[in-house]
Amino acid sequence: MPLQCDPTVIYALEQTNSYKGTLTLADLRIDSPYNTYTHTGLPPGPIGNPGEASLRAAYQPAHTEYIYFVANTPGRAFLQRHASGAQQ
């Protein structure tokens, strides 16, 4: 399953000063190694380099049914069990 993580697309757009504050469907198709909608696995470089807290969380993950997250513009994140909830 591709990561399809919006922050990776935002990062890619910021590298070319193309990020306008919101993402469009066209943005999700940009040709960039950082675009996790079009490339599988972790992206290269700093955005794909997890910190200690992330590594610990991956090694000892919380027991939960959530596999999707949605972040909104003010910076809040919402967790979802199913893709349908994440697409709302």
Tab-separated table of N, CA, C and O in Angstrom:
chain	number	residue	atom	x	y	z
A	1	MET	N	0.852	-1.172	0.000
A	1	MET	CA	0.000	0.000	0.000
A	1	MET	C	0.898	1.236	0.000
A	1	MET	O	1.782	1.359	0.844
A	2	PRO	N	0.715	2.150	-0.944
A	2	PRO	CA	1.511	3.383	-0.950
A	2	PRO	C	1.213	4.214	0.302
A	2	PRO	O	0.103	4.179	0.833
A	3	LEU	N	2.178	4.971	0.748
A	3	LEU	CA	1.975	5.809	1.935
A	3	LEU	C	0.927	6.892	1.690
A	3	LEU	O	0.154	7.223	2.563
A	4	GLN	N	0.935	7.477	0.517
A	4	GLN	CA	0.007	8.557	0.162
A	4	GLN	C	-0.093	9.589	1.282
A	4	GLN	O	-1.149	9.873	1.817
A	5	CYS	N	1.028	10.164	1.609
A	5	CYS	CA	1.155	11.082	2.734
A	5	CYS	C	1.289	12.522	2.228
A	5	CYS	O	2.298	12.877	1.621
A	6	ASP	N	0.262	13.340	2.470
A	6	ASP	CA	0.265	14.719	1.975
A	6	ASP	C	1.510	15.513	2.357
A	6	ASP	O	2.020	16.275	1.525
A	7	PRO	N	2.035	15.390	3.587
A	7	PRO	CA	3.231	16.182	3.919
A	7	PRO	C	4.424	15.914	2.997
A	7	PRO	O	5.242	16.803	2.789
A	8	THR	N	4.515	14.717	2.429
A	8	THR	CA	5.622	14.459	1.510
A	8	THR	C	5.439	15.234	0.211
A	8	THR	O	6.419	15.700	-0.379
A	9	VAL	N	4.215	15.385	-0.225
A	9	VAL	CA	3.935	16.175	-1.438
A	9	VAL	C	4.186	17.653	-1.149
A	9	VAL	O	4.770	18.365	-1.974
A	10	ILE	N	3.764	18.104	0.026
A	10	ILE	CA	4.021	19.497	0.410
A	10	ILE	C	5.520	19.758	0.415
A	10	ILE	O	5.989	20.780	-0.102
A	11	TYR	N	6.281	18.838	0.981
A	11	TYR	CA	7.738	18.974	1.004
A	11	TYR	C	8.290	19.085	-0.416
A	11	TYR	O	9.118	19.951	-0.707
A	12	ALA	N	7.822	18.213	-1.299
A	12	ALA	CA	8.282	18.243	-2.691
A	12	ALA	C	7.952	19.576	-3.344
A	12	ALA	O	8.787	20.155	-4.045
A	13	LEU	N	6.748	20.073	-3.132
A	13	LEU	CA	6.355	21.358	-3.710
A	13	LEU	C	7.178	22.503	-3.137
A	13	LEU	O	7.541	23.440	-3.855
A	14	GLU	N	7.470	22.438	-1.841
A	14	GLU	CA	8.268	23.495	-1.217
A	14	GLU	C	9.682	23.541	-1.786
A	14	GLU	O	10.307	24.612	-1.806
A	15	GLN	N	10.206	22.423	-2.252
A	15	GLN	CA	11.555	22.391	-2.824
A	15	GLN	C	11.649	23.225	-4.099
A	15	GLN	O	12.735	23.653	-4.482
A	16	THR	N	10.518	23.437	-4.749
A	16	THR	CA	10.498	24.240	-5.976
A	16	THR	C	9.681	25.522	-5.793
A	16	THR	O	9.263	26.139	-6.774
A	17	ASN	N	9.422	25.881	-4.537
A	17	ASN	CA	8.614	27.074	-4.215
A	17	ASN	C	7.257	27.045	-4.914
A	17	ASN	O	6.754	28.074	-5.353
A	18	SER	N	6.660	25.853	-5.012
A	18	SER	CA	5.379	25.695	-5.704
A	18	SER	C	4.202	25.491	-4.760
A	18	SER	O	3.068	25.440	-5.223
A	19	TYR	N	4.450	25.340	-3.474
A	19	TYR	CA	3.343	25.077	-2.540
A	19	TYR	C	2.560	26.357	-2.299
A	19	TYR	O	3.108	27.381	-1.934
A	20	LYS	N	1.235	26.288	-2.503
A	20	LYS	CA	0.367	27.458	-2.402
A	20	LYS	C	-0.472	27.483	-1.122
A	20	LYS	O	-1.343	28.317	-0.972
A	21	GLY	N	-0.252	26.518	-0.218
A	21	GLY	CA	-1.009	26.495	1.031
A	21	GLY	C	-2.071	25.415	1.086
A	21	GLY	O	-2.544	25.059	2.163
A	22	THR	N	-2.478	24.922	-0.065
A	22	THR	CA	-3.415	23.799	-0.144
A	22	THR	C	-2.948	22.875	-1.263
A	22	THR	O	-2.217	23.294	-2.157
A	23	LEU	N	-3.390	21.637	-1.197
A	23	LEU	CA	-3.015	20.663	-2.228
A	23	LEU	C	-4.155	20.455	-3.211
A	23	LEU	O	-5.320	20.430	-2.815
A	24	THR	N	-3.802	20.288	-4.465
A	24	THR	CA	-4.777	19.967	-5.500
A	24	THR	C	-4.527	18.537	-5.973
A	24	THR	O	-3.485	17.950	-5.670
A	25	LEU	N	-5.458	18.005	-6.738
A	25	LEU	CA	-5.241	16.672	-7.312
A	25	LEU	C	-4.033	16.666	-8.238
A	25	LEU	O	-3.294	15.689	-8.289
A	26	ALA	N	-3.804	17.750	-8.936
A	26	ALA	CA	-2.622	17.843	-9.801
A	26	ALA	C	-1.340	17.777	-8.970
A	26	ALA	O	-0.354	17.168	-9.393
A	27	ASP	N	-1.353	18.398	-7.796
A	27	ASP	CA	-0.181	18.343	-6.913
A	27	ASP	C	0.156	16.902	-6.535
A	27	ASP	O	1.329	16.542	-6.422
A	28	LEU	N	-0.855	16.079	-6.337
A	28	LEU	CA	-0.636	14.690	-5.920
A	28	LEU	C	-0.002	13.849	-7.023
A	28	LEU	O	0.436	12.734	-6.763
A	29	ARG	N	0.061	14.388	-8.241
A	29	ARG	CA	0.649	13.664	-9.365
A	29	ARG	C	2.016	14.221	-9.782
A	29	ARG	O	2.568	13.796	-10.793
A	30	ILE	N	2.577	15.151	-9.018
A	30	ILE	CA	3.856	15.744	-9.424
A	30	ILE	C	4.952	14.686	-9.472
A	30	ILE	O	4.920	13.708	-8.731
A	31	ASP	N	5.872	14.887	-10.365
A	31	ASP	CA	6.993	13.964	-10.521
A	31	ASP	C	8.104	14.361	-9.558
A	31	ASP	O	8.839	15.309	-9.813
A	32	SER	N	8.175	13.668	-8.445
A	32	SER	CA	9.199	13.933	-7.444
A	32	SER	C	9.454	12.648	-6.660
A	32	SER	O	8.510	11.917	-6.354
A	33	PRO	N	10.689	12.365	-6.310
A	33	PRO	CA	10.961	11.180	-5.489
A	33	PRO	C	10.342	11.296	-4.099
A	33	PRO	O	10.199	10.304	-3.403
A	34	TYR	N	9.955	12.504	-3.690
A	34	TYR	CA	9.320	12.708	-2.392
A	34	TYR	C	7.817	12.431	-2.420
A	34	TYR	O	7.182	12.366	-1.372
A	35	ASN	N	7.248	12.291	-3.604
A	35	ASN	CA	5.802	12.097	-3.732
A	35	ASN	C	5.436	10.645	-3.406
A	35	ASN	O	5.616	9.750	-4.220
A	36	THR	N	4.872	10.432	-2.227
A	36	THR	CA	4.507	9.075	-1.800
A	36	THR	C	3.166	8.623	-2.371
A	36	THR	O	2.700	7.543	-2.044
A	37	TYR	N	2.559	9.444	-3.220
A	37	TYR	CA	1.391	8.996	-3.986
A	37	TYR	C	1.850	8.257	-5.235
A	37	TYR	O	1.154	7.379	-5.734
A	38	THR	N	3.012	8.626	-5.766
A	38	THR	CA	3.495	8.024	-7.006
A	38	THR	C	4.702	7.108	-6.810
A	38	THR	O	5.067	6.389	-7.732
A	39	HIS	N	5.335	7.154	-5.643
A	39	HIS	CA	6.490	6.303	-5.343
A	39	HIS	C	6.227	5.525	-4.057
A	39	HIS	O	5.738	6.093	-3.077
A	40	THR	N	6.565	4.247	-4.053
A	40	THR	CA	6.371	3.431	-2.860
A	40	THR	C	7.555	3.595	-1.911
A	40	THR	O	8.632	4.036	-2.307
A	41	GLY	N	7.361	3.231	-0.672
A	41	GLY	CA	8.415	3.302	0.330
A	41	GLY	C	8.618	4.709	0.859
A	41	GLY	O	7.877	5.638	0.537
A	42	LEU	N	9.637	4.847	1.691
A	42	LEU	CA	9.958	6.159	2.246
A	42	LEU	C	10.692	7.014	1.225
A	42	LEU	O	11.483	6.507	0.437
A	43	PRO	N	10.442	8.309	1.239
A	43	PRO	CA	11.164	9.188	0.327
A	43	PRO	C	12.607	9.365	0.778
A	43	PRO	O	12.948	9.097	1.932
A	44	PRO	N	13.461	9.844	-0.124
A	44	PRO	CA	14.868	10.047	0.231
A	44	PRO	C	15.058	11.292	1.095
A	44	PRO	O	14.176	12.135	1.195
A	45	GLY	N	16.215	11.386	1.669
A	45	GLY	CA	16.603	12.619	2.343
A	45	GLY	C	15.957	12.864	3.684
A	45	GLY	O	15.451	11.945	4.324
A	46	PRO	N	15.960	14.121	4.104
A	46	PRO	CA	15.571	14.463	5.468
A	46	PRO	C	14.142	14.087	5.847
A	46	PRO	O	13.895	13.690	6.967
A	47	ILE	N	13.196	14.179	4.917
A	47	ILE	CA	11.820	13.863	5.278
A	47	ILE	C	11.647	12.363	5.531
A	47	ILE	O	10.767	11.946	6.258
A	48	GLY	N	12.525	11.549	4.960
A	48	GLY	CA	12.465	10.109	5.175
A	48	GLY	C	13.419	9.630	6.261
A	48	GLY	O	13.634	8.445	6.412
A	49	ASN	N	14.010	10.549	7.003
A	49	ASN	CA	14.972	10.210	8.039
A	49	ASN	C	14.308	10.392	9.402
A	49	ASN	O	14.286	11.492	9.940
A	50	PRO	N	13.751	9.322	9.975
A	50	PRO	CA	12.988	9.472	11.219
A	50	PRO	C	13.888	9.787	12.413
A	50	PRO	O	15.044	9.371	12.475
A	51	GLY	N	13.328	10.495	13.366
A	51	GLY	CA	14.022	10.796	14.607
A	51	GLY	C	13.867	9.654	15.604
A	51	GLY	O	13.185	8.653	15.351
A	52	GLU	N	14.485	9.811	16.770
A	52	GLU	CA	14.477	8.758	17.782
A	52	GLU	C	13.058	8.402	18.233
A	52	GLU	O	12.725	7.217	18.369
A	53	ALA	N	12.206	9.391	18.459
A	53	ALA	CA	10.841	9.115	18.912
A	53	ALA	C	10.075	8.298	17.872
A	53	ALA	O	9.317	7.394	18.217
A	54	SER	N	10.278	8.596	16.598
A	54	SER	CA	9.606	7.842	15.529
A	54	SER	C	10.107	6.404	15.469
A	54	SER	O	9.323	5.471	15.278
A	55	LEU	N	11.420	6.229	15.632
A	55	LEU	CA	11.975	4.875	15.624
A	55	LEU	C	11.449	4.058	16.811
A	55	LEU	O	11.108	2.888	16.665
A	56	ARG	N	11.359	4.679	17.970
A	56	ARG	CA	10.820	3.982	19.149
A	56	ARG	C	9.352	3.604	18.931
A	56	ARG	O	8.927	2.516	19.298
A	57	ALA	N	8.589	4.504	18.338
A	57	ALA	CA	7.173	4.226	18.079
A	57	ALA	C	7.020	3.093	17.067
A	57	ALA	O	6.108	2.269	17.189
A	58	ALA	N	7.902	3.021	16.086
A	58	ALA	CA	7.844	1.934	15.102
A	58	ALA	C	8.250	0.605	15.732
A	58	ALA	O	7.695	-0.442	15.407
A	59	TYR	N	9.201	0.652	16.659
A	59	TYR	CA	9.677	-0.565	17.320
A	59	TYR	C	8.650	-1.084	18.322
A	59	TYR	O	8.469	-2.292	18.466
A	60	GLN	N	7.967	-0.173	19.012
A	60	GLN	CA	6.954	-0.548	19.996
A	60	GLN	C	5.670	0.230	19.688
A	60	GLN	O	5.314	1.165	20.404
A	61	PRO	N	4.967	-0.154	18.622
A	61	PRO	CA	3.778	0.612	18.228
A	61	PRO	C	2.639	0.466	19.237
A	61	PRO	O	2.531	-0.543	19.937
A	62	ALA	N	1.832	1.480	19.301
A	62	ALA	CA	0.622	1.420	20.126
A	62	ALA	C	-0.328	0.390	19.526
A	62	ALA	O	-0.378	0.210	18.308
A	63	HIS	N	-1.076	-0.283	20.361
A	63	HIS	CA	-2.071	-1.239	19.888
A	63	HIS	C	-3.346	-0.477	19.565
A	63	HIS	O	-4.033	0.023	20.453
A	64	THR	N	-3.623	-0.362	18.278
A	64	THR	CA	-4.774	0.406	17.818
A	64	THR	C	-5.259	-0.151	16.494
A	64	THR	O	-4.515	-0.857	15.809
A	65	GLU	N	-6.494	0.175	16.140
A	65	GLU	CA	-7.054	-0.253	14.862
A	65	GLU	C	-6.851	0.810	13.774
A	65	GLU	O	-7.197	0.590	12.626
A	66	TYR	N	-6.298	1.959	14.128
A	66	TYR	CA	-6.143	3.050	13.179
A	66	TYR	C	-4.964	2.796	12.249
A	66	TYR	O	-3.886	2.441	12.692
A	67	ILE	N	-5.185	2.992	10.941
A	67	ILE	CA	-4.081	2.886	9.990
A	67	ILE	C	-3.999	4.118	9.076
A	67	ILE	O	-3.072	4.242	8.304
A	68	TYR	N	-4.957	5.039	9.181
A	68	TYR	CA	-4.967	6.244	8.353
A	68	TYR	C	-4.947	7.470	9.253
A	68	TYR	O	-5.480	7.446	10.356
A	69	PHE	N	-4.347	8.533	8.774
A	69	PHE	CA	-4.453	9.810	9.463
A	69	PHE	C	-4.770	10.891	8.446
A	69	PHE	O	-4.413	10.794	7.277
A	70	VAL	N	-5.485	11.888	8.911
A	70	VAL	CA	-5.792	13.047	8.081
A	70	VAL	C	-5.374	14.269	8.879
A	70	VAL	O	-5.762	14.422	10.037
A	71	ALA	N	-4.561	15.117	8.289
A	71	ALA	CA	-4.142	16.356	8.938
A	71	ALA	C	-4.850	17.512	8.255
A	71	ALA	O	-4.985	17.532	7.040
A	72	ASN	N	-5.308	18.466	9.063
A	72	ASN	CA	-5.950	19.631	8.469
A	72	ASN	C	-5.005	20.825	8.540
A	72	ASN	O	-3.925	20.756	9.117
A	73	THR	N	-5.402	21.928	7.952
A	73	THR	CA	-4.532	23.092	7.842
A	73	THR	C	-4.074	23.634	9.194
A	73	THR	O	-2.910	23.985	9.330
A	74	PRO	N	-4.948	23.715	10.225
A	74	PRO	CA	-4.471	24.229	11.513
A	74	PRO	C	-3.469	23.308	12.224
A	74	PRO	O	-2.978	23.630	13.291
A	75	GLY	N	-3.189	22.139	11.661
A	75	GLY	CA	-2.190	21.266	12.245
A	75	GLY	C	-2.725	20.150	13.116
A	75	GLY	O	-1.957	19.465	13.784
A	76	ARG	N	-4.027	19.942	13.123
A	76	ARG	CA	-4.593	18.837	13.889
A	76	ARG	C	-4.593	17.579	13.040
A	76	ARG	O	-4.721	17.641	11.827
A	77	ALA	N	-4.464	16.437	13.685
A	77	ALA	CA	-4.491	15.155	12.981
A	77	ALA	C	-5.656	14.330	13.494
A	77	ALA	O	-5.966	14.350	14.683
A	78	PHE	N	-6.298	13.630	12.590
A	78	PHE	CA	-7.419	12.765	12.919
A	78	PHE	C	-7.082	11.362	12.448
A	78	PHE	O	-6.606	11.180	11.334
A	79	LEU	N	-7.315	10.379	13.292
A	79	LEU	CA	-7.007	8.993	12.956
A	79	LEU	C	-8.270	8.280	12.499
A	79	LEU	O	-9.360	8.538	13.006
A	80	GLN	N	-8.118	7.375	11.532
A	80	GLN	CA	-9.253	6.652	10.962
A	80	GLN	C	-8.905	5.174	10.837
A	80	GLN	O	-7.754	4.812	10.617
A	81	ARG	N	-9.924	4.331	10.941
A	81	ARG	CA	-9.733	2.887	10.760
A	81	ARG	C	-9.830	2.463	9.301
A	81	ARG	O	-9.256	1.465	8.890
A	82	HIS	N	-10.618	3.216	8.517
A	82	HIS	CA	-10.893	2.823	7.130
A	82	HIS	C	-10.597	3.993	6.190
A	82	HIS	O	-10.726	5.154	6.562
A	83	ALA	N	-10.254	3.678	4.957
A	83	ALA	CA	-9.947	4.696	3.961
A	83	ALA	C	-11.124	5.622	3.740
A	83	ALA	O	-10.964	6.810	3.507
A	84	SER	N	-12.350	5.094	3.815
A	84	SER	CA	-13.523	5.932	3.567
A	84	SER	C	-13.604	7.075	4.560
A	84	SER	O	-13.970	8.187	4.208
A	85	GLY	N	-13.240	6.841	5.811
A	85	GLY	CA	-13.250	7.909	6.818
A	85	GLY	C	-12.148	8.912	6.569
A	85	GLY	O	-12.301	10.098	6.828
A	86	ALA	N	-11.031	8.463	6.041
A	86	ALA	CA	-9.907	9.360	5.780
A	86	ALA	C	-10.154	10.235	4.564
A	86	ALA	O	-9.550	11.284	4.428
A	87	GLN	N	-11.052	9.820	3.680
A	87	GLN	CA	-11.304	10.573	2.457
A	87	GLN	C	-12.389	11.613	2.622
A	87	GLN	O	-12.657	12.358	1.705
A	88	GLN	N	-13.018	11.685	3.770
A	88	GLN	CA	-14.092	12.653	3.982
A	88	GLN	C	-13.559	14.049	4.160
A	88	GLN	O	-12.522	14.293	4.627
